[in-house]
mmCIF file of C-alpha atoms in Angstrom:
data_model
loop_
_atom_site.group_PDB
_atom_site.id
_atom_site.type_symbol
_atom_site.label_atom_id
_atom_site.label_comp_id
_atom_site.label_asym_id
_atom_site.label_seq_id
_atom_site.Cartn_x
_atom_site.Cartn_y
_atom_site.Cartn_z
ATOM 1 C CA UNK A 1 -23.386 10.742 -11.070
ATOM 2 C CA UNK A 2 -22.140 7.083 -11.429
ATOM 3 C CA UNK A 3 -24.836 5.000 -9.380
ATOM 4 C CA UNK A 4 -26.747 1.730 -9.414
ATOM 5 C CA UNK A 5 -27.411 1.292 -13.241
ATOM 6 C CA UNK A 6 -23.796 1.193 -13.927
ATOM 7 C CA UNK A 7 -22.924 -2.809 -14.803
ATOM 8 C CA UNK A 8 -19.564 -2.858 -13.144
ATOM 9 C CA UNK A 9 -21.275 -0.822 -10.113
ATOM 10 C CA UNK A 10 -24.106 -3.521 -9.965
ATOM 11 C CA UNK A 11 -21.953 -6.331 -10.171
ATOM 12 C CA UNK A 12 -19.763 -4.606 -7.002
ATOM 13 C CA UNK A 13 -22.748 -4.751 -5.101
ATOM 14 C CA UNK A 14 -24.210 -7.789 -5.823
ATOM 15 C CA UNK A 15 -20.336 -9.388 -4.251
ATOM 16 C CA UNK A 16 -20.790 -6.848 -1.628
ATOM 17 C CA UNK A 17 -24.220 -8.266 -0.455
ATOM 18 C CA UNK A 18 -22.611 -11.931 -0.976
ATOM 19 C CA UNK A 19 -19.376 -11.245 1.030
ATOM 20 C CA UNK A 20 -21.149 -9.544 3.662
ATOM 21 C CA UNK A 21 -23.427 -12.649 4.626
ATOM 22 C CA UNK A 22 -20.418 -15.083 4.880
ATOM 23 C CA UNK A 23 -20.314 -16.215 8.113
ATOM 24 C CA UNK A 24 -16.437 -15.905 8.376
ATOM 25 C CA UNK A 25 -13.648 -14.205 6.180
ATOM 26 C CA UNK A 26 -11.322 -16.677 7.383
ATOM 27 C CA UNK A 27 -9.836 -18.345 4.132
ATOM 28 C CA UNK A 28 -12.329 -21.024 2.913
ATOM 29 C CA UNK A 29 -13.113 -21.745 -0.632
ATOM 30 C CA UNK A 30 -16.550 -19.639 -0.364
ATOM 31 C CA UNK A 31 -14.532 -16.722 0.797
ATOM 32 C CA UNK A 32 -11.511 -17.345 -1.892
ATOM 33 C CA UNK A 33 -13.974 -17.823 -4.825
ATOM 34 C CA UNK A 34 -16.061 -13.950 -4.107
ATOM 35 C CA UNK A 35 -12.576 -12.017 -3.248
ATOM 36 C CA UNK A 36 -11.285 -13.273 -6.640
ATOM 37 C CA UNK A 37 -14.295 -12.525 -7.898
ATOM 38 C CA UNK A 38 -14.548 -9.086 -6.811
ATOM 39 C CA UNK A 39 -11.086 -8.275 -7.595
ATOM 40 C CA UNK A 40 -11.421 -9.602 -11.115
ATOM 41 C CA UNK A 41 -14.263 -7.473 -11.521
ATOM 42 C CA UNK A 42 -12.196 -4.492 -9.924
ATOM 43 C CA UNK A 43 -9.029 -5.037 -11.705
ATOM 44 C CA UNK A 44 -9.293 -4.035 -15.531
ATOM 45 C CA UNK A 45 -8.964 -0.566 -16.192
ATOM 46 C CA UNK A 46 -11.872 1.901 -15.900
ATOM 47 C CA UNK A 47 -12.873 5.281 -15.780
ATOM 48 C CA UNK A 48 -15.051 5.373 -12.869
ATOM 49 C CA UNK A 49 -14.327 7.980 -10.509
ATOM 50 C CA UNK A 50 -15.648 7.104 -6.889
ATOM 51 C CA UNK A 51 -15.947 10.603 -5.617
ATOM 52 C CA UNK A 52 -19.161 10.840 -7.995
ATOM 53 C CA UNK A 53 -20.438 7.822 -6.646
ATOM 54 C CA UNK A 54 -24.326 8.519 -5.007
ATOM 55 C CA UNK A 55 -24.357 8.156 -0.889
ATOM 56 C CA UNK A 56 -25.816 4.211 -0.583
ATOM 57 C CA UNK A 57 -22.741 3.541 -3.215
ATOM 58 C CA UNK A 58 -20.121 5.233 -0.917
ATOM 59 C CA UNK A 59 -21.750 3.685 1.763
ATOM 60 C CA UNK A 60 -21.237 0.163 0.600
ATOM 61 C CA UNK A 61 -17.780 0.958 -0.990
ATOM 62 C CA UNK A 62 -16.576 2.123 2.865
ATOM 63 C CA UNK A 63 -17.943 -1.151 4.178
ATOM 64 C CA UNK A 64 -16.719 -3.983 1.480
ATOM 65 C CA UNK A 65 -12.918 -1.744 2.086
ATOM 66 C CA UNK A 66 -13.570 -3.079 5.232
ATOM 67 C CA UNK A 67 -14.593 -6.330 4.746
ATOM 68 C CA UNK A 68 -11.361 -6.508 2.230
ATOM 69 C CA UNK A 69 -9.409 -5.252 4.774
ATOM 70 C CA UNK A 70 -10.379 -8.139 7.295
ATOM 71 C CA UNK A 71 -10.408 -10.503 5.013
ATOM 72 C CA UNK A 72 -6.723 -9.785 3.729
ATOM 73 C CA UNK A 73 -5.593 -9.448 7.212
ATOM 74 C CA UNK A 74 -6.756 -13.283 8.083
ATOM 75 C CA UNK A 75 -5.120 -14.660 4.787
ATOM 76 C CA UNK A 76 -1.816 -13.169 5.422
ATOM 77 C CA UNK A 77 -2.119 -14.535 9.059
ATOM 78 C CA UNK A 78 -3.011 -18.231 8.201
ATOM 79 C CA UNK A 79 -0.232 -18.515 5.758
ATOM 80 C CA UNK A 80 2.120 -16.405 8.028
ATOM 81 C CA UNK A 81 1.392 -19.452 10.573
ATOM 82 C CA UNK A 82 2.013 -22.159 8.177
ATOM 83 C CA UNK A 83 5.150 -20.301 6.654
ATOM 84 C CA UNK A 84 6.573 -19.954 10.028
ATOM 85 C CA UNK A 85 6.769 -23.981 10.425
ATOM 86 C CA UNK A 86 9.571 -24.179 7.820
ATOM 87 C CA UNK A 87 12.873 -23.711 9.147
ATOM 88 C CA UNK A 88 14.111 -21.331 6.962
ATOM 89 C CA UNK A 89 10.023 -19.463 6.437
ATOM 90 C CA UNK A 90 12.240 -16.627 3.202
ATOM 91 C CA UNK A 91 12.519 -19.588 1.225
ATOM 92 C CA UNK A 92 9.042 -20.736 1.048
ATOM 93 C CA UNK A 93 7.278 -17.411 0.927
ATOM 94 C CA UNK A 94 6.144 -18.895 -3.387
ATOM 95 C CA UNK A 95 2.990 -20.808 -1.057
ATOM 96 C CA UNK A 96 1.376 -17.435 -0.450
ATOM 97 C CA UNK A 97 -0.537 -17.490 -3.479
ATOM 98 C CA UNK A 98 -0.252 -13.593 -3.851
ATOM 99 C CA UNK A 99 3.415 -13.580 -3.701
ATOM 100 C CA UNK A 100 4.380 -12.844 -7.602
ATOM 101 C CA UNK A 101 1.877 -9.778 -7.313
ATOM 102 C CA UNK A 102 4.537 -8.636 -4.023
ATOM 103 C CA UNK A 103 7.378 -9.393 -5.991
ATOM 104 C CA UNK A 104 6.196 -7.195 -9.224
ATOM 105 C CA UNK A 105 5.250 -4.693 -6.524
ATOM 106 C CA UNK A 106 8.389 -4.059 -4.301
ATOM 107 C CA UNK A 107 10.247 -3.977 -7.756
ATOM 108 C CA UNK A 108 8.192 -1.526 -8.781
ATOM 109 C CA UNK A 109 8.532 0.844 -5.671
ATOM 110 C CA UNK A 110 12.200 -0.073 -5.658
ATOM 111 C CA UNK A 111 12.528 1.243 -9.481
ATOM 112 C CA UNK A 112 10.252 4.771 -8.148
ATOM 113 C CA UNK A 113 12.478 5.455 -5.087
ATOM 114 C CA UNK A 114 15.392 4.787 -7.090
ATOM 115 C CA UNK A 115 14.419 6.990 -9.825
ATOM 116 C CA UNK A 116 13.509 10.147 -7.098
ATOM 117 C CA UNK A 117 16.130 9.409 -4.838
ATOM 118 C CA UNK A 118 20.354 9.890 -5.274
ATOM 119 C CA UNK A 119 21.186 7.471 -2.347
ATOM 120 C CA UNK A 120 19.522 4.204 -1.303
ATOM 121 C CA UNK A 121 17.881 4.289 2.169
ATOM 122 C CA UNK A 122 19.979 3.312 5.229
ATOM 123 C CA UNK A 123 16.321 3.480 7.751
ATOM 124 C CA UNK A 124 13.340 2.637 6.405
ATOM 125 C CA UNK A 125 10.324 2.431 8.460
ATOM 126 C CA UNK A 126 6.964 0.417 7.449
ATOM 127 C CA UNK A 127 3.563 1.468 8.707
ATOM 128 C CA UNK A 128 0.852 -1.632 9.247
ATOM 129 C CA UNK A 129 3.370 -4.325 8.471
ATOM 130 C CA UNK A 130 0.714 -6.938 9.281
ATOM 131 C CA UNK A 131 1.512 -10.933 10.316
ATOM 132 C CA UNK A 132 3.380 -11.577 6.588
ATOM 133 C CA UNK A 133 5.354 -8.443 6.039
ATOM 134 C CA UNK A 134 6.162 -9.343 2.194
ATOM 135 C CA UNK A 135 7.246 -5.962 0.965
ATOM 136 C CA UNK A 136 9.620 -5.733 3.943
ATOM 137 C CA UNK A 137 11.358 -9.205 3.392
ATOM 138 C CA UNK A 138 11.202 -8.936 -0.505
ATOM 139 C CA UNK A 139 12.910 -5.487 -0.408
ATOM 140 C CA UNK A 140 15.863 -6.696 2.182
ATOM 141 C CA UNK A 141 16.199 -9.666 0.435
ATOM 142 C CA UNK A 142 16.397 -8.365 -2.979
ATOM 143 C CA UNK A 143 16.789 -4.904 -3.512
ATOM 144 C CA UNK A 144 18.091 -3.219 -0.303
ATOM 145 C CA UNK A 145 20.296 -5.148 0.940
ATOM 146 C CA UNK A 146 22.107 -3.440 3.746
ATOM 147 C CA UNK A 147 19.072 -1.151 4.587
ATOM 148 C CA UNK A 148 17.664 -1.713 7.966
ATOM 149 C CA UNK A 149 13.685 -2.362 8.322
ATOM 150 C CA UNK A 150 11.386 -1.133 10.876
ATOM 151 C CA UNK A 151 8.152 -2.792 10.987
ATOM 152 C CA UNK A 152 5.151 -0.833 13.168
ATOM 153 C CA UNK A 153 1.816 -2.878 13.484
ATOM 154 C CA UNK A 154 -0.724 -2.398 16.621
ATOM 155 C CA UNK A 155 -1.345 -5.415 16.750
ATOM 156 C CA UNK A 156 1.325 -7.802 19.616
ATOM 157 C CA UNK A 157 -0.083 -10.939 17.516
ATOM 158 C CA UNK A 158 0.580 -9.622 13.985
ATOM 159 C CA UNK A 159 4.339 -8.541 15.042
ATOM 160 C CA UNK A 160 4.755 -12.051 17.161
ATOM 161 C CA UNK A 161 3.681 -14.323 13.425
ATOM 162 C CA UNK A 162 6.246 -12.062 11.504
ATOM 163 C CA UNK A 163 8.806 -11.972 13.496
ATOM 164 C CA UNK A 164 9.076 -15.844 13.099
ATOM 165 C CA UNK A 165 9.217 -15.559 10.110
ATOM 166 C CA UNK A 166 12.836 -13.517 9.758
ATOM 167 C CA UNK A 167 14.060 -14.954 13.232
ATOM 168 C CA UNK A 168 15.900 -17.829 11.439
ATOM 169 C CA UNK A 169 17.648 -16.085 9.096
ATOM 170 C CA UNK A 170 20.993 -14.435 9.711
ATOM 171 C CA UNK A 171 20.796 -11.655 7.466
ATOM 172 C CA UNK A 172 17.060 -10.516 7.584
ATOM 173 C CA UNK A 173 17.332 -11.392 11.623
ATOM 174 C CA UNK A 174 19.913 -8.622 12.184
ATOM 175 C CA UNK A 175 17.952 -6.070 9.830
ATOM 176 C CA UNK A 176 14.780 -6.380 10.575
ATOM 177 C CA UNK A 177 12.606 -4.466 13.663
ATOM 178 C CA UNK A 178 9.222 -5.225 14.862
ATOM 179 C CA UNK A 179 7.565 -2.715 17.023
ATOM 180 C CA UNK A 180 3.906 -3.285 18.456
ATOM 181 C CA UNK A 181 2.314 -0.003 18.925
ATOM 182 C CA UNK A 182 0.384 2.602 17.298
ATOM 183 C CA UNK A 183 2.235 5.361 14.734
ATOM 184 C CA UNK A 184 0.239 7.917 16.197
ATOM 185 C CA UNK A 185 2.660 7.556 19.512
ATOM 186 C CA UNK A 186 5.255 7.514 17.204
ATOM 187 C CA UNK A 187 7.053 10.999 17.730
ATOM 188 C CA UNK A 188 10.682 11.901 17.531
ATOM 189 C CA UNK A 189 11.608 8.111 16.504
ATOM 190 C CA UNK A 190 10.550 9.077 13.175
ATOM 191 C CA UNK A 191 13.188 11.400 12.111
ATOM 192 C CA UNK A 192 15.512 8.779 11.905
ATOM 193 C CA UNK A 193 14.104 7.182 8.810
ATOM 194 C CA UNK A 194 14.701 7.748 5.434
ATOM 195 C CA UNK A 195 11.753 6.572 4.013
ATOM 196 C CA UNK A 196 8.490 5.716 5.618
ATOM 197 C CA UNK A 197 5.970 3.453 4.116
ATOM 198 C CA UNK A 198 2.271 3.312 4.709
ATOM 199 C CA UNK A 199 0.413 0.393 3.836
ATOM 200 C CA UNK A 200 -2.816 0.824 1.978
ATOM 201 C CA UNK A 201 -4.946 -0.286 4.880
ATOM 202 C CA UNK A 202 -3.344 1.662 7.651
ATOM 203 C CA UNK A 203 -6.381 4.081 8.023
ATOM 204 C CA UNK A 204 -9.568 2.708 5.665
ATOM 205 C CA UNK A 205 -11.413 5.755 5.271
ATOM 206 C CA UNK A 206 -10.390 9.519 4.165
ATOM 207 C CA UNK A 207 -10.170 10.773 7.717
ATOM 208 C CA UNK A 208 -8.353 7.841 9.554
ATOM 209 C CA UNK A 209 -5.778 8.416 6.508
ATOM 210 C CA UNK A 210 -5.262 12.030 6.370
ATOM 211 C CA UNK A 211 -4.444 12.129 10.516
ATOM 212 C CA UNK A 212 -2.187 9.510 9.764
ATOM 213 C CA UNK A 213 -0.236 11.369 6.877
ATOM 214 C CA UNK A 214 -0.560 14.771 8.942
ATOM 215 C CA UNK A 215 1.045 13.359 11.721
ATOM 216 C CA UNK A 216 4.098 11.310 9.413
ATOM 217 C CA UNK A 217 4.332 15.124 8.207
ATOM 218 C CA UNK A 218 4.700 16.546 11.660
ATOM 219 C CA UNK A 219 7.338 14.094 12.874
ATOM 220 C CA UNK A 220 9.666 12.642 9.471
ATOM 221 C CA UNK A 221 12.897 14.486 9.075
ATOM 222 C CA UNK A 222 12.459 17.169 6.308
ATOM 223 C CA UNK A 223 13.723 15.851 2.959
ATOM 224 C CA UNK A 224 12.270 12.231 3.562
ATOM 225 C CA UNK A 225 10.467 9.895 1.521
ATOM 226 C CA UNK A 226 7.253 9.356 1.751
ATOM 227 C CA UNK A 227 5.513 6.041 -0.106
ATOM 228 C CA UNK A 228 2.127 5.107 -0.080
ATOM 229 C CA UNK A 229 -0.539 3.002 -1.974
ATOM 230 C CA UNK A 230 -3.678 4.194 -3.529
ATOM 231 C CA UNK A 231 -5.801 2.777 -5.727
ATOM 232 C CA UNK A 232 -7.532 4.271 -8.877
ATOM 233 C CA UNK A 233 -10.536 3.381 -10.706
ATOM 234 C CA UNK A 234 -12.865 0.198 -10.120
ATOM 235 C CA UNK A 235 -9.739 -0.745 -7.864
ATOM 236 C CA UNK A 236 -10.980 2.115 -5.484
ATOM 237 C CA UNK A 237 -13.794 -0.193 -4.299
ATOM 238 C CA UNK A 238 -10.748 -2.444 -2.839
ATOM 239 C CA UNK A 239 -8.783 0.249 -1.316
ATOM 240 C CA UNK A 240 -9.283 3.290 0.123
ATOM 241 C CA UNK A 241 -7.877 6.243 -2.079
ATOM 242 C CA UNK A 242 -4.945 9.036 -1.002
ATOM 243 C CA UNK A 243 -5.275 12.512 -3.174
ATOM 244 C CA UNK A 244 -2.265 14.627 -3.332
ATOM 245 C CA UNK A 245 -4.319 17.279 -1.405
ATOM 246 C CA UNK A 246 -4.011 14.858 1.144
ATOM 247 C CA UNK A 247 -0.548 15.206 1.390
ATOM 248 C CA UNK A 248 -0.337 18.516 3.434
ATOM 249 C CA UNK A 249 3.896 18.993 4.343
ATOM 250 C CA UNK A 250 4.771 16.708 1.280
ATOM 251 C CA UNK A 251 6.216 17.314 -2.184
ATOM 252 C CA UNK A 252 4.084 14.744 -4.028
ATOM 253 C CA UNK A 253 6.918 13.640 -6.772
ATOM 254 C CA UNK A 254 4.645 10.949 -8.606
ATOM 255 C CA UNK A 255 1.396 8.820 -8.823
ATOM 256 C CA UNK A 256 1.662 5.444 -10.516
ATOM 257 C CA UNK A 257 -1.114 3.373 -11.421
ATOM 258 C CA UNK A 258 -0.136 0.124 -12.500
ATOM 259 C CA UNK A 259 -2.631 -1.863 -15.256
ATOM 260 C CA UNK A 260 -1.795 -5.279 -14.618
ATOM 261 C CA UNK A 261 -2.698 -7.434 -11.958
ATOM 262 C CA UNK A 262 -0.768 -5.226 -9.042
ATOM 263 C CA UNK A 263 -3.662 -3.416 -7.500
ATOM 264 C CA UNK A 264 -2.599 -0.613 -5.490
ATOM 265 C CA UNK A 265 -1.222 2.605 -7.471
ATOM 266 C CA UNK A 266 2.119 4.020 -6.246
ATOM 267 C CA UNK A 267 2.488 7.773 -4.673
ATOM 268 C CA UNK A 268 5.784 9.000 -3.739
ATOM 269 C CA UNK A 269 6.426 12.319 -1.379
ATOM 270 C CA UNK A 270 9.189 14.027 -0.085
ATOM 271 C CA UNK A 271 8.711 15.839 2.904
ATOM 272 C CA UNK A 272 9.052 19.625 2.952
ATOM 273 C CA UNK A 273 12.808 20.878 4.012
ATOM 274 C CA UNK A 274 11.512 22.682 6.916
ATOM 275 C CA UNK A 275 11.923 22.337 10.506
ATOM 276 C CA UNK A 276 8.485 23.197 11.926
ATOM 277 C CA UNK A 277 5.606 21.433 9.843
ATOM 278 C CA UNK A 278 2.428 23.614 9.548
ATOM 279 C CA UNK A 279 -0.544 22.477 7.571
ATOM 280 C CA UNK A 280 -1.742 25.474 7.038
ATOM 281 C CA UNK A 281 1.560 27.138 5.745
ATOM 282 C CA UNK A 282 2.592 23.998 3.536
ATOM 283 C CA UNK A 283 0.074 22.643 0.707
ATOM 284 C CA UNK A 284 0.877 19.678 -1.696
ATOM 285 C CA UNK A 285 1.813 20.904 -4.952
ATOM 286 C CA UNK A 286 -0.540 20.775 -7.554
ATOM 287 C CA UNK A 287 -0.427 18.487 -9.817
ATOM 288 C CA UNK A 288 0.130 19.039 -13.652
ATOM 289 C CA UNK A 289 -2.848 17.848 -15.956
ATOM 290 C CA UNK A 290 -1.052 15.309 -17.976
ATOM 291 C CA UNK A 291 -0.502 11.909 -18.120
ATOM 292 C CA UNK A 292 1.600 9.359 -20.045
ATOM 293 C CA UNK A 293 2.833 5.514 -20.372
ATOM 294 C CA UNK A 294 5.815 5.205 -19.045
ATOM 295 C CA UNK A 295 8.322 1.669 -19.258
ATOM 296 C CA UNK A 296 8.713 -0.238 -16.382
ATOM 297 C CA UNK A 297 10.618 -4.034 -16.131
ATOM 298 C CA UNK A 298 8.430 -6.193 -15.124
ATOM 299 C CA UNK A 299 9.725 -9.395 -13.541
ATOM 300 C CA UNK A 300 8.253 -11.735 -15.574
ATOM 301 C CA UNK A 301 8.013 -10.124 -19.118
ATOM 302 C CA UNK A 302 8.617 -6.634 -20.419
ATOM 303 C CA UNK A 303 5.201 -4.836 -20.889
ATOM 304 C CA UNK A 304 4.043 -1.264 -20.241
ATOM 305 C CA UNK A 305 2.973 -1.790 -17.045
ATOM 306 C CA UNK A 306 1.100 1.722 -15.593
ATOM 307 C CA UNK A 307 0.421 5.189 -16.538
ATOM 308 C CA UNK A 308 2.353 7.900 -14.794
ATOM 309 C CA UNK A 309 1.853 10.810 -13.480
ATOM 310 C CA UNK A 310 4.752 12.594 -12.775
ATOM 311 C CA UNK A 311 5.836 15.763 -11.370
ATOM 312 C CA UNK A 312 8.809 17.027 -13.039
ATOM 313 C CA UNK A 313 8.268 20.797 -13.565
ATOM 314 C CA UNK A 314 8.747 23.354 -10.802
ATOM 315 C CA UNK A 315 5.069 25.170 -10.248
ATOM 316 C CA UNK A 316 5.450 28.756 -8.851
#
C-alpha cells in the first residue's frame, strides 16, 4: 500500500497542509507559487496508483481536488473579468497564463474525435463550462468551425463572465450557447448533441461523477460521443479519476494520457445504439491489457506526446 513514506506522497501532503491554511485561493502570488508547486510535483510521470493509497491519504487527496477545484475556478474567473474588458476578449485569450496548455489540449481531443469519428460534430454540448470556457472558444475558433457550442454551468455568474467574452464576436456570437442550470435537469435536450463533453471537475469525487455519466447515458442519443478528462498517476491528486467501469451505457473507444505538461488524460465513449439505457443490461467493455506510444502533433514541436490505450479489437 502506497502511504506516507513515499517522497512524492510526502511532498503532496506537505502542499496540501500549506494550501489548506491560505486564507484565500483567490490568485495571489502565495497561492500561484504552491499550485505550481504542487502541479510540478504532480506532473512527471509515475507509477503510483491512488486506489492503493491508505484512508488519511485518500482523505487528503479528496480534499486538495477540492481545494484545486476552487482554486482553478477563481483564476479562470479573474482573468475571464479582465479578458472581457477588451473589445474583441478571442484575441487576447495568450494573458491567461494556461492558455498554450488549452491550445495543446483541444488539439489533442480534436485529433481523438477525429480519429473515432467519420463526420465532424454539428451539436456539441459542454458540461461545467466555467467563467473562461477555453476549450469551447479554441475548438470553434480553430478546429470546428461551423459546429454549434452549448455551454451548461450552474452557476448564473460563471455563464454571465463567458458570455462576454464571445458576445463581440460575429462568428463565435452566433455559435455559441450558454445555459445556467444543472445537467442533472437536463433530459430530452440531450439527444440533440453529437458529442457531449464533461469537464474534469464536473463531479469531484467517484460518486458525484458516476451519477453524472449514468445520467449523460440515460439521456444522449445512442451512437454519441462521449469525452471526458481523467487523470492518471501523481496527476490523480489534481483531478479526480473516471475508470471505464464507470462508463455503464458507453463503448469506451480510448484512454489517453498525455506526458507533457497537459494534465488531464483523454477518454472517449460512444454511447450504446440502443433506445432504452439500462445499467444493469449494458457494461463498459473491458479493456485490453496493452499499452503503447502513439504520435501525436503537438503545436509547438513534434514529440511523442502520451501513451495510448486503445480499443481496437471487438471483445465477445
Amino acid at each position: 500500500m502506497v502511504c506516507e513514506k513515499d517522497p512524492l506522497v510526502q511532498k503532496v501532503c506537505e502542499l496540501y497542509e500549506q494550501i489548506s491554511g491560505l486564507e484565500s485561493l483567490k490568485p495571489s502570488r502565495d497561492v500561484n507559487m504552491l499550485f505550481t508547486q504542487l502541479v510540478v510535483t504532480c506532473m512527471p510521470p509515475s507509477p503510483i496508483d491512488v486506489t492503493k493509497l491508505c484512508k488519511r491519504i485518500q482523505e487528503i487527496r479528496s480534499k486538495l481536488i477540492r481545494l484545486c477545484g476552487e482554486a482553478e475556478g477563481l483564476l479562470e474567473s479573474h482573468f475571464s473579468t479582465i479578458l472581457g474588458s477588451y473589445e474583441n476578449p478571442p484575441h487576447h485569450l495568450n494573458i491567461f497564463p494556461y492558455y498554450s496548455n488549452y491550445l495543446k489540449l483541444s488539439l489533442l481531443e480534436f485529433n481523438i474525435l477525429t480519429k473515432h469519428c467519420s463526420n465532424l460534430p454539428s451539436k456539441v454540448a459542454f458540461v461545467g463550462s466555467g467563467p473562461l470556457p477555453l476549450t469551447s472558444i479554441v475548438l470553434a475558433s480553430f478546429h470546428l468551425t461551423t459546429t454549434s457550442f452549448h455551454n451548461y454551468d450552474i452557476d448564473p455568474s460563471a455563464n454571465s463572465k463567458a458570455l462576454q467574452l464571445v458576445s463581440s464576436n460575429p462568428d463565435l456570437s452566433e455559435r455559441m450557447f450558454f445555459h445556467t442550470t444543472d445537467i442533472m435537469d437536463v433530459t430530452n435536450a440531450l439527444k440533440d448533441y453529437d458529442v457531449v463533453f464533461l469537464a474534469a471537475l464536473v463531479g469531484m469525487d467517484k460518486d458525484e461523477k458516476v451519477r453524472v455519466i449514468d445520467h449523460l447515458a440515460k439521456y444522449m442519443a445512442p451512437g454519441a460521443v462521449l469525452m471526458l478528462r481523467s487523470a492518471h498517476g501523481a496527476r490523480a491528486f489534481l483531478y479526480p479519476v473516471v475508470d471505464p467501469c464507470d462508463l455503464r451505457g458507453f463503448e469506451v473507444l480510448s484512454i489517453f494520457h498525455p506526458t507533457d505538461e497537459v494534465i488531464n488524460s483523454v477518454v472517449i465513449a460512444r454511447k450504446f445504439p440502443m433506445t432504452k439505457h439500462s445499467a444493469d443490461q449494458q457494461q463498459p467493455m473491458k479493456l485490453p491489457n496493452k499499452f503503447f506510444d502513439i504520435e501525436m502533433f503537438n503545436p509547438l514541436n513534434h514529440v511523442n506526446l502520451m501513451e495510448e490505450l486503445d480499443i481496437q479489437e471487438q471483445l465477445s
